[in-house]
Amino acid sequence: MSKRKIVTEPDPILRKKSQRLEKVDDELRKLLDEMLETMYSAPGIGLAAVQVGILKRAIVIDISKDKEKKNPFFLINPEIISKSKNTSIYEEGCLSLPGYFAEIQRPAECSVKYIDYNGNEKEIQAKGLLSTCIQHEVDHLNGVLFIDYLSKLKRDMIVKKLIKHKKELNKIIL
Ligand code: NI
């Protein structure tokens, strides 16, 4: 298994809509395994395929706090079919926006239909951190980043800083 490179803002691929997967096969499972390894070593609790440069509707999540007891959750073609009216706020970060966090308000609960690692159709009712995490990752599949929920001024400031940071990094590499 190998790790993949994580794509960061302002890479234009992050703004593209990912495509539905037609089948769950070993090739897809290999991608999911590599996404999971990439997410664990980052470290993060959620990762969408687009974040490793693949425009497919697949996400991996693991919100377990105990590092020893991993609890990976794979969602293929996830579809949020309902959202609660009540909301919750988490301070969100994103592996594609390194170093930035913001309080984001989202529906506290959501129902999600998806295909699992073995190709079976599933549906769950998510709440709390899992609900926020699923919504954040499904946003990625639609080209949406958490900074889009902030004011334009704040968003532009973050993107500008990320570009500057990238340039600085390049100077060191070169
Ligand atoms: Ni993210």
Short mmCIF file of N, CA and C and ligand atoms in Angstrom, two decimals:
data_model
loop_
_atom_site.label_atom_id
_atom_site.label_comp_id
_atom_site.label_asym_id
_atom_site.label_seq_id
_atom_site.Cartn_x
_atom_site.Cartn_y
_atom_site.Cartn_z
N MET A 1 0.84 -1.19 0.00
CA MET A 1 0.00 0.00 0.00
C MET A 1 0.87 1.24 0.00
N SER A 2 0.44 2.21 -0.73
CA SER A 2 1.24 3.43 -0.72
C SER A 2 0.37 4.65 -0.45
N LYS A 3 1.03 5.66 0.09
CA LYS A 3 0.34 6.89 0.39
C LYS A 3 0.20 7.73 -0.87
N ARG A 4 -0.79 8.58 -0.87
CA ARG A 4 -1.00 9.48 -2.00
C ARG A 4 -0.70 10.91 -1.57
N LYS A 5 -0.45 11.75 -2.55
CA LYS A 5 -0.17 13.14 -2.26
C LYS A 5 -1.50 13.90 -2.10
N ILE A 6 -1.59 14.70 -1.07
CA ILE A 6 -2.82 15.46 -0.84
C ILE A 6 -2.78 16.79 -1.60
N VAL A 7 -3.85 17.02 -2.34
CA VAL A 7 -3.98 18.24 -3.14
C VAL A 7 -4.45 19.37 -2.21
N THR A 8 -3.83 20.55 -2.34
CA THR A 8 -4.24 21.66 -1.48
C THR A 8 -4.74 22.85 -2.29
N GLU A 9 -5.56 23.66 -1.63
CA GLU A 9 -6.06 24.91 -2.20
C GLU A 9 -4.87 25.79 -2.54
N PRO A 10 -4.85 26.52 -3.66
CA PRO A 10 -5.94 26.72 -4.62
C PRO A 10 -5.86 25.82 -5.87
N ASP A 11 -5.55 24.56 -5.74
CA ASP A 11 -5.56 23.67 -6.90
C ASP A 11 -6.99 23.61 -7.46
N PRO A 12 -7.17 23.91 -8.76
CA PRO A 12 -8.52 23.98 -9.33
C PRO A 12 -9.31 22.67 -9.27
N ILE A 13 -8.62 21.53 -9.14
CA ILE A 13 -9.35 20.26 -9.09
C ILE A 13 -10.29 20.21 -7.89
N LEU A 14 -9.92 20.91 -6.81
CA LEU A 14 -10.76 20.92 -5.60
C LEU A 14 -12.12 21.56 -5.83
N ARG A 15 -12.25 22.31 -6.92
CA ARG A 15 -13.50 22.99 -7.25
C ARG A 15 -14.35 22.21 -8.24
N LYS A 16 -13.86 21.04 -8.64
CA LYS A 16 -14.61 20.25 -9.64
C LYS A 16 -15.55 19.26 -8.95
N LYS A 17 -16.60 18.88 -9.71
CA LYS A 17 -17.57 17.92 -9.19
C LYS A 17 -17.06 16.51 -9.49
N SER A 18 -17.08 15.66 -8.49
CA SER A 18 -16.63 14.28 -8.68
C SER A 18 -17.74 13.44 -9.32
N GLN A 19 -17.30 12.39 -10.02
CA GLN A 19 -18.27 11.54 -10.73
C GLN A 19 -18.64 10.29 -9.95
N ARG A 20 -19.84 9.83 -10.19
CA ARG A 20 -20.32 8.62 -9.53
C ARG A 20 -19.50 7.42 -9.97
N LEU A 21 -19.35 6.46 -9.08
CA LEU A 21 -18.64 5.23 -9.41
C LEU A 21 -19.64 4.20 -9.90
N GLU A 22 -19.25 3.46 -10.92
CA GLU A 22 -20.17 2.48 -11.51
C GLU A 22 -20.13 1.14 -10.79
N LYS A 23 -18.94 0.78 -10.29
CA LYS A 23 -18.84 -0.51 -9.61
C LYS A 23 -17.78 -0.48 -8.52
N VAL A 24 -17.93 -1.39 -7.58
CA VAL A 24 -16.94 -1.52 -6.51
C VAL A 24 -16.08 -2.73 -6.84
N ASP A 25 -14.84 -2.46 -7.20
CA ASP A 25 -13.93 -3.56 -7.55
C ASP A 25 -12.61 -3.41 -6.78
N ASP A 26 -11.68 -4.31 -7.06
CA ASP A 26 -10.41 -4.29 -6.32
C ASP A 26 -9.63 -3.00 -6.56
N GLU A 27 -9.78 -2.46 -7.76
CA GLU A 27 -9.06 -1.22 -8.07
C GLU A 27 -9.57 -0.08 -7.16
N LEU A 28 -10.89 -0.03 -6.99
CA LEU A 28 -11.47 1.00 -6.12
C LEU A 28 -11.08 0.74 -4.66
N ARG A 29 -11.12 -0.54 -4.27
CA ARG A 29 -10.75 -0.86 -2.87
C ARG A 29 -9.29 -0.48 -2.59
N LYS A 30 -8.44 -0.64 -3.60
CA LYS A 30 -7.03 -0.25 -3.45
C LYS A 30 -6.94 1.27 -3.23
N LEU A 31 -7.71 2.00 -4.01
CA LEU A 31 -7.73 3.47 -3.85
C LEU A 31 -8.22 3.83 -2.44
N LEU A 32 -9.30 3.18 -1.98
CA LEU A 32 -9.85 3.46 -0.65
C LEU A 32 -8.82 3.16 0.44
N ASP A 33 -8.11 2.04 0.29
CA ASP A 33 -7.08 1.68 1.27
C ASP A 33 -5.97 2.72 1.30
N GLU A 34 -5.59 3.19 0.13
CA GLU A 34 -4.51 4.19 0.05
C GLU A 34 -4.98 5.54 0.60
N MET A 35 -6.25 5.86 0.34
CA MET A 35 -6.80 7.11 0.90
C MET A 35 -6.79 7.03 2.42
N LEU A 36 -7.16 5.87 2.95
CA LEU A 36 -7.21 5.70 4.41
C LEU A 36 -5.81 5.87 5.01
N GLU A 37 -4.83 5.24 4.39
CA GLU A 37 -3.45 5.35 4.88
C GLU A 37 -2.98 6.79 4.83
N THR A 38 -3.31 7.48 3.74
CA THR A 38 -2.94 8.88 3.56
C THR A 38 -3.58 9.73 4.65
N MET A 39 -4.87 9.45 4.93
CA MET A 39 -5.60 10.20 5.95
C MET A 39 -5.02 9.98 7.35
N TYR A 40 -4.73 8.70 7.67
CA TYR A 40 -4.18 8.39 8.99
C TYR A 40 -2.83 9.07 9.20
N SER A 41 -2.01 9.09 8.17
CA SER A 41 -0.66 9.63 8.39
C SER A 41 -0.63 11.15 8.33
N ALA A 42 -1.71 11.77 7.83
CA ALA A 42 -1.71 13.24 7.68
C ALA A 42 -1.51 14.00 9.00
N PRO A 43 -2.22 13.78 10.11
CA PRO A 43 -3.40 12.92 10.26
C PRO A 43 -4.68 13.72 10.10
N GLY A 44 -5.74 13.01 9.71
CA GLY A 44 -7.05 13.63 9.58
C GLY A 44 -8.12 12.62 9.90
N ILE A 45 -9.38 13.06 9.94
CA ILE A 45 -10.48 12.14 10.26
C ILE A 45 -11.40 11.91 9.07
N GLY A 46 -11.12 12.59 7.95
CA GLY A 46 -11.92 12.38 6.75
C GLY A 46 -11.13 12.79 5.52
N LEU A 47 -11.38 12.08 4.41
CA LEU A 47 -10.68 12.43 3.17
C LEU A 47 -11.55 12.02 1.98
N ALA A 48 -11.67 12.91 1.01
CA ALA A 48 -12.42 12.61 -0.21
C ALA A 48 -11.42 12.32 -1.33
N ALA A 49 -11.84 11.48 -2.29
CA ALA A 49 -10.93 11.06 -3.37
C ALA A 49 -10.35 12.26 -4.13
N VAL A 50 -11.15 13.31 -4.29
CA VAL A 50 -10.66 14.49 -5.02
C VAL A 50 -9.44 15.08 -4.33
N GLN A 51 -9.32 14.88 -3.03
CA GLN A 51 -8.18 15.42 -2.29
C GLN A 51 -6.88 14.68 -2.59
N VAL A 52 -6.99 13.52 -3.25
CA VAL A 52 -5.77 12.88 -3.75
C VAL A 52 -5.78 12.92 -5.29
N GLY A 53 -6.57 13.84 -5.83
CA GLY A 53 -6.57 14.11 -7.26
C GLY A 53 -7.44 13.20 -8.11
N ILE A 54 -8.35 12.46 -7.47
CA ILE A 54 -9.23 11.54 -8.21
C ILE A 54 -10.67 12.04 -8.11
N LEU A 55 -11.26 12.39 -9.24
CA LEU A 55 -12.61 12.96 -9.23
C LEU A 55 -13.69 11.88 -9.22
N LYS A 56 -13.69 11.07 -8.19
CA LYS A 56 -14.69 10.02 -8.02
C LYS A 56 -15.37 10.20 -6.67
N ARG A 57 -16.65 9.79 -6.61
CA ARG A 57 -17.42 10.01 -5.39
C ARG A 57 -17.15 8.92 -4.36
N ALA A 58 -16.00 9.06 -3.70
CA ALA A 58 -15.61 8.11 -2.65
C ALA A 58 -14.98 8.89 -1.51
N ILE A 59 -15.37 8.52 -0.27
CA ILE A 59 -14.77 9.16 0.89
C ILE A 59 -14.41 8.13 1.96
N VAL A 60 -13.41 8.47 2.75
CA VAL A 60 -13.05 7.63 3.89
C VAL A 60 -13.11 8.52 5.14
N ILE A 61 -13.57 7.90 6.23
CA ILE A 61 -13.74 8.62 7.50
C ILE A 61 -13.30 7.69 8.63
N ASP A 62 -12.68 8.25 9.65
CA ASP A 62 -12.48 7.51 10.90
C ASP A 62 -12.47 8.52 12.03
N ILE A 63 -13.56 8.53 12.79
CA ILE A 63 -13.67 9.53 13.87
C ILE A 63 -13.34 8.92 15.23
N SER A 64 -12.84 7.67 15.23
CA SER A 64 -12.52 7.04 16.52
C SER A 64 -11.36 7.78 17.18
N LYS A 65 -11.52 8.03 18.47
CA LYS A 65 -10.50 8.81 19.18
C LYS A 65 -9.30 7.94 19.54
N ASP A 66 -9.58 6.68 19.76
CA ASP A 66 -8.52 5.76 20.16
C ASP A 66 -7.68 5.34 18.95
N LYS A 67 -6.42 5.75 18.94
CA LYS A 67 -5.54 5.46 17.80
C LYS A 67 -5.33 3.95 17.62
N GLU A 68 -5.46 3.23 18.74
CA GLU A 68 -5.22 1.78 18.68
C GLU A 68 -6.38 1.04 18.02
N LYS A 69 -7.60 1.57 18.28
CA LYS A 69 -8.79 0.90 17.73
C LYS A 69 -9.31 1.67 16.54
N LYS A 70 -8.81 1.32 15.39
CA LYS A 70 -9.23 2.03 14.19
C LYS A 70 -10.63 1.58 13.78
N ASN A 71 -11.39 2.51 13.24
CA ASN A 71 -12.75 2.20 12.85
C ASN A 71 -13.06 2.87 11.51
N PRO A 72 -12.41 2.38 10.44
CA PRO A 72 -12.57 3.05 9.14
C PRO A 72 -13.98 2.91 8.58
N PHE A 73 -14.44 3.95 7.94
CA PHE A 73 -15.77 4.02 7.38
C PHE A 73 -15.62 4.49 5.93
N PHE A 74 -16.06 3.65 5.00
CA PHE A 74 -15.92 3.96 3.57
C PHE A 74 -17.29 4.27 2.99
N LEU A 75 -17.41 5.36 2.27
CA LEU A 75 -18.68 5.70 1.63
C LEU A 75 -18.46 5.95 0.14
N ILE A 76 -19.14 5.15 -0.67
CA ILE A 76 -19.06 5.30 -2.13
C ILE A 76 -20.40 5.85 -2.61
N ASN A 77 -20.35 6.81 -3.52
CA ASN A 77 -21.55 7.50 -4.02
C ASN A 77 -22.47 7.95 -2.87
N PRO A 78 -21.94 8.59 -1.83
CA PRO A 78 -22.80 9.00 -0.72
C PRO A 78 -23.83 10.04 -1.17
N GLU A 79 -25.02 9.90 -0.63
CA GLU A 79 -26.10 10.84 -0.94
C GLU A 79 -26.79 11.23 0.35
N ILE A 80 -26.75 12.50 0.67
CA ILE A 80 -27.44 12.96 1.88
C ILE A 80 -28.92 13.11 1.53
N ILE A 81 -29.76 12.27 2.14
CA ILE A 81 -31.17 12.28 1.76
C ILE A 81 -32.03 13.13 2.68
N SER A 82 -31.54 13.42 3.89
CA SER A 82 -32.25 14.39 4.72
C SER A 82 -31.31 15.01 5.74
N LYS A 83 -31.64 16.23 6.12
CA LYS A 83 -30.84 16.96 7.12
C LYS A 83 -31.77 17.50 8.18
N SER A 84 -31.30 17.53 9.42
CA SER A 84 -32.13 18.06 10.50
C SER A 84 -32.18 19.58 10.45
N LYS A 85 -33.22 20.14 11.08
CA LYS A 85 -33.33 21.60 11.16
C LYS A 85 -32.37 22.13 12.23
N ASN A 86 -32.23 21.35 13.31
CA ASN A 86 -31.32 21.81 14.35
C ASN A 86 -29.87 21.68 13.88
N THR A 87 -29.04 22.59 14.34
CA THR A 87 -27.67 22.64 13.83
C THR A 87 -26.66 22.45 14.96
N SER A 88 -25.43 22.20 14.56
CA SER A 88 -24.34 22.15 15.53
C SER A 88 -23.13 22.86 14.93
N ILE A 89 -22.24 23.27 15.80
CA ILE A 89 -21.05 24.00 15.34
C ILE A 89 -19.80 23.25 15.76
N TYR A 90 -18.93 23.02 14.79
CA TYR A 90 -17.61 22.45 15.08
C TYR A 90 -16.55 23.37 14.50
N GLU A 91 -15.39 23.35 15.09
CA GLU A 91 -14.27 24.07 14.52
C GLU A 91 -13.65 23.13 13.49
N GLU A 92 -13.86 23.43 12.21
CA GLU A 92 -13.42 22.52 11.16
C GLU A 92 -12.07 22.91 10.58
N GLY A 93 -11.34 21.90 10.18
CA GLY A 93 -10.11 22.09 9.44
C GLY A 93 -10.21 21.20 8.21
N CYS A 94 -9.21 21.22 7.36
CA CYS A 94 -9.27 20.42 6.14
C CYS A 94 -7.85 20.14 5.69
N LEU A 95 -7.58 18.89 5.29
CA LEU A 95 -6.23 18.53 4.85
C LEU A 95 -5.83 19.30 3.59
N SER A 96 -6.80 19.85 2.87
CA SER A 96 -6.49 20.63 1.67
C SER A 96 -6.32 22.12 1.97
N LEU A 97 -6.51 22.49 3.24
CA LEU A 97 -6.32 23.89 3.66
C LEU A 97 -5.45 23.88 4.91
N PRO A 98 -4.20 23.42 4.77
CA PRO A 98 -3.38 23.19 5.96
C PRO A 98 -3.23 24.44 6.83
N GLY A 99 -3.47 24.24 8.12
CA GLY A 99 -3.25 25.32 9.08
C GLY A 99 -4.45 26.20 9.34
N TYR A 100 -5.57 25.97 8.65
CA TYR A 100 -6.73 26.84 8.84
C TYR A 100 -7.90 26.13 9.49
N PHE A 101 -8.53 26.82 10.40
CA PHE A 101 -9.69 26.29 11.12
C PHE A 101 -10.74 27.39 11.22
N ALA A 102 -12.00 26.98 11.20
CA ALA A 102 -13.08 27.95 11.37
C ALA A 102 -14.30 27.24 11.93
N GLU A 103 -15.07 27.98 12.73
CA GLU A 103 -16.30 27.42 13.27
C GLU A 103 -17.36 27.43 12.17
N ILE A 104 -17.88 26.25 11.87
CA ILE A 104 -18.87 26.11 10.80
C ILE A 104 -20.14 25.49 11.38
N GLN A 105 -21.25 26.10 11.02
CA GLN A 105 -22.56 25.61 11.48
C GLN A 105 -23.18 24.75 10.39
N ARG A 106 -23.58 23.55 10.78
CA ARG A 106 -24.21 22.62 9.82
C ARG A 106 -25.37 21.92 10.50
N PRO A 107 -26.25 21.29 9.69
CA PRO A 107 -27.31 20.47 10.30
C PRO A 107 -26.69 19.44 11.25
N ALA A 108 -27.28 19.30 12.43
CA ALA A 108 -26.70 18.43 13.45
C ALA A 108 -26.82 16.96 13.09
N GLU A 109 -27.87 16.62 12.34
CA GLU A 109 -28.07 15.21 11.95
C GLU A 109 -28.33 15.13 10.46
N CYS A 110 -27.95 14.00 9.89
CA CYS A 110 -28.28 13.77 8.48
C CYS A 110 -28.42 12.28 8.22
N SER A 111 -29.25 11.96 7.22
CA SER A 111 -29.38 10.57 6.76
C SER A 111 -28.61 10.44 5.46
N VAL A 112 -27.85 9.38 5.35
CA VAL A 112 -27.00 9.19 4.17
C VAL A 112 -27.18 7.81 3.58
N LYS A 113 -27.34 7.78 2.27
CA LYS A 113 -27.37 6.52 1.53
C LYS A 113 -26.02 6.38 0.87
N TYR A 114 -25.43 5.20 0.85
CA TYR A 114 -24.12 5.04 0.24
C TYR A 114 -23.89 3.56 -0.09
N ILE A 115 -22.80 3.30 -0.80
CA ILE A 115 -22.38 1.93 -1.09
C ILE A 115 -21.15 1.68 -0.23
N ASP A 116 -21.09 0.53 0.41
CA ASP A 116 -19.96 0.28 1.31
C ASP A 116 -18.78 -0.41 0.58
N TYR A 117 -17.75 -0.71 1.34
CA TYR A 117 -16.49 -1.29 0.83
C TYR A 117 -16.72 -2.58 0.04
N ASN A 118 -17.79 -3.31 0.42
CA ASN A 118 -18.07 -4.59 -0.24
C ASN A 118 -19.12 -4.48 -1.34
N GLY A 119 -19.53 -3.24 -1.63
CA GLY A 119 -20.48 -3.04 -2.72
C GLY A 119 -21.93 -3.13 -2.31
N ASN A 120 -22.20 -3.14 -1.00
CA ASN A 120 -23.58 -3.23 -0.53
C ASN A 120 -24.18 -1.85 -0.29
N GLU A 121 -25.46 -1.72 -0.62
CA GLU A 121 -26.16 -0.47 -0.38
C GLU A 121 -26.50 -0.34 1.10
N LYS A 122 -26.19 0.82 1.66
CA LYS A 122 -26.43 1.04 3.08
C LYS A 122 -27.09 2.40 3.30
N GLU A 123 -27.64 2.57 4.48
CA GLU A 123 -28.18 3.87 4.86
C GLU A 123 -27.95 4.06 6.34
N ILE A 124 -27.47 5.23 6.74
CA ILE A 124 -27.30 5.50 8.17
C ILE A 124 -27.84 6.86 8.54
N GLN A 125 -28.12 6.97 9.82
CA GLN A 125 -28.53 8.24 10.41
C GLN A 125 -27.31 8.70 11.20
N ALA A 126 -26.72 9.82 10.82
CA ALA A 126 -25.51 10.28 11.50
C ALA A 126 -25.81 11.51 12.34
N LYS A 127 -25.13 11.60 13.47
CA LYS A 127 -25.26 12.82 14.29
C LYS A 127 -23.89 13.20 14.84
N GLY A 128 -23.85 14.38 15.45
CA GLY A 128 -22.60 14.83 16.07
C GLY A 128 -21.47 14.97 15.07
N LEU A 129 -20.29 14.59 15.51
CA LEU A 129 -19.08 14.74 14.69
C LEU A 129 -19.20 13.98 13.37
N LEU A 130 -19.79 12.79 13.41
CA LEU A 130 -19.92 12.00 12.17
C LEU A 130 -20.77 12.73 11.14
N SER A 131 -21.86 13.36 11.60
CA SER A 131 -22.73 14.10 10.69
C SER A 131 -21.97 15.25 10.04
N THR A 132 -21.23 16.00 10.83
CA THR A 132 -20.44 17.12 10.31
C THR A 132 -19.38 16.61 9.33
N CYS A 133 -18.72 15.52 9.71
CA CYS A 133 -17.65 14.97 8.89
C CYS A 133 -18.19 14.52 7.53
N ILE A 134 -19.33 13.81 7.53
CA ILE A 134 -19.91 13.34 6.27
C ILE A 134 -20.28 14.53 5.38
N GLN A 135 -20.89 15.56 5.99
CA GLN A 135 -21.29 16.74 5.20
C GLN A 135 -20.06 17.46 4.62
N HIS A 136 -19.00 17.55 5.41
CA HIS A 136 -17.77 18.19 4.95
C HIS A 136 -17.20 17.42 3.74
N GLU A 137 -17.19 16.08 3.84
CA GLU A 137 -16.61 15.26 2.76
C GLU A 137 -17.50 15.24 1.52
N VAL A 138 -18.83 15.18 1.73
CA VAL A 138 -19.73 15.22 0.56
C VAL A 138 -19.60 16.57 -0.15
N ASP A 139 -19.39 17.64 0.61
CA ASP A 139 -19.11 18.95 0.00
C ASP A 139 -17.92 18.86 -0.95
N HIS A 140 -16.85 18.17 -0.51
CA HIS A 140 -15.67 18.01 -1.37
C HIS A 140 -16.05 17.41 -2.72
N LEU A 141 -16.96 16.42 -2.70
CA LEU A 141 -17.35 15.74 -3.94
C LEU A 141 -18.09 16.69 -4.87
N ASN A 142 -18.60 17.79 -4.31
CA ASN A 142 -19.32 18.78 -5.11
C ASN A 142 -18.50 20.05 -5.33
N GLY A 143 -17.20 19.98 -5.02
CA GLY A 143 -16.31 21.11 -5.25
C GLY A 143 -16.44 22.23 -4.23
N VAL A 144 -16.98 21.89 -3.06
CA VAL A 144 -17.19 22.90 -2.02
C VAL A 144 -16.21 22.70 -0.87
N LEU A 145 -15.62 23.78 -0.38
CA LEU A 145 -14.71 23.74 0.77
C LEU A 145 -15.34 24.47 1.95
N PHE A 146 -14.89 24.13 3.16
CA PHE A 146 -15.55 24.74 4.33
C PHE A 146 -15.39 26.25 4.36
N ILE A 147 -14.34 26.76 3.74
CA ILE A 147 -14.15 28.23 3.73
C ILE A 147 -15.23 28.94 2.91
N ASP A 148 -15.96 28.17 2.09
CA ASP A 148 -17.05 28.77 1.31
C ASP A 148 -18.19 29.24 2.20
N TYR A 149 -18.23 28.75 3.43
CA TYR A 149 -19.28 29.18 4.36
C TYR A 149 -18.88 30.46 5.09
N LEU A 150 -17.65 30.90 4.88
CA LEU A 150 -17.17 32.13 5.53
C LEU A 150 -17.44 33.32 4.62
N SER A 151 -17.26 34.53 5.14
CA SER A 151 -17.43 35.72 4.32
C SER A 151 -16.36 35.71 3.23
N LYS A 152 -16.65 36.37 2.10
CA LYS A 152 -15.72 36.38 0.97
C LYS A 152 -14.36 36.97 1.40
N LEU A 153 -14.42 37.99 2.21
CA LEU A 153 -13.20 38.65 2.68
C LEU A 153 -12.29 37.66 3.42
N LYS A 154 -12.89 36.94 4.33
CA LYS A 154 -12.12 35.99 5.14
C LYS A 154 -11.58 34.86 4.26
N ARG A 155 -12.42 34.39 3.34
CA ARG A 155 -12.03 33.30 2.43
C ARG A 155 -10.84 33.73 1.56
N ASP A 156 -10.95 34.92 0.97
CA ASP A 156 -9.88 35.42 0.10
C ASP A 156 -8.57 35.55 0.87
N MET A 157 -8.69 35.97 2.13
CA MET A 157 -7.50 36.14 2.96
C MET A 157 -6.80 34.79 3.18
N ILE A 158 -7.60 33.78 3.47
CA ILE A 158 -7.04 32.45 3.71
C ILE A 158 -6.37 31.91 2.44
N VAL A 159 -7.04 32.04 1.30
CA VAL A 159 -6.49 31.52 0.04
C VAL A 159 -5.19 32.25 -0.30
N LYS A 160 -5.18 33.57 -0.11
CA LYS A 160 -3.98 34.36 -0.38
C LYS A 160 -2.80 33.87 0.46
N LYS A 161 -3.09 33.63 1.73
CA LYS A 161 -2.03 33.17 2.63
C LYS A 161 -1.52 31.80 2.21
N LEU A 162 -2.44 30.94 1.75
CA LEU A 162 -2.04 29.60 1.32
C LEU A 162 -1.15 29.68 0.08
N ILE A 163 -1.47 30.58 -0.84
CA ILE A 163 -0.65 30.75 -2.04
C ILE A 163 0.75 31.23 -1.65
N LYS A 164 0.79 32.18 -0.73
CA LYS A 164 2.07 32.73 -0.27
C LYS A 164 2.89 31.61 0.40
N HIS A 165 2.20 30.85 1.22
CA HIS A 165 2.85 29.76 1.94
C HIS A 165 3.43 28.75 0.96
N LYS A 166 2.67 28.45 -0.10
CA LYS A 166 3.12 27.50 -1.12
C LYS A 166 4.38 28.01 -1.81
N LYS A 167 4.38 29.31 -2.12
CA LYS A 167 5.54 29.91 -2.79
C LYS A 167 6.77 29.82 -1.89
N GLU A 168 6.56 30.08 -0.63
CA GLU A 168 7.68 29.99 0.31
C GLU A 168 8.23 28.58 0.37
N LEU A 169 7.31 27.61 0.37
CA LEU A 169 7.73 26.22 0.39
C LEU A 169 8.54 25.89 -0.84
N ASN A 170 8.07 26.38 -2.00
CA ASN A 170 8.78 26.13 -3.25
C ASN A 170 10.20 26.67 -3.22
N LYS A 171 10.36 27.84 -2.65
CA LYS A 171 11.69 28.46 -2.56
C LYS A 171 12.65 27.55 -1.81
N ILE A 172 12.17 26.96 -0.77
CA ILE A 172 13.03 26.08 0.01
C ILE A 172 13.38 24.82 -0.77
N ILE A 173 12.36 24.27 -1.48
CA ILE A 173 12.60 23.05 -2.26
C ILE A 173 13.59 23.31 -3.40
N LEU A 174 13.43 24.46 -4.08
CA LEU A 174 14.31 24.79 -5.19
C LEU A 174 15.65 25.23 -4.64
NI NI B 1 -11.67 18.65 3.87
#
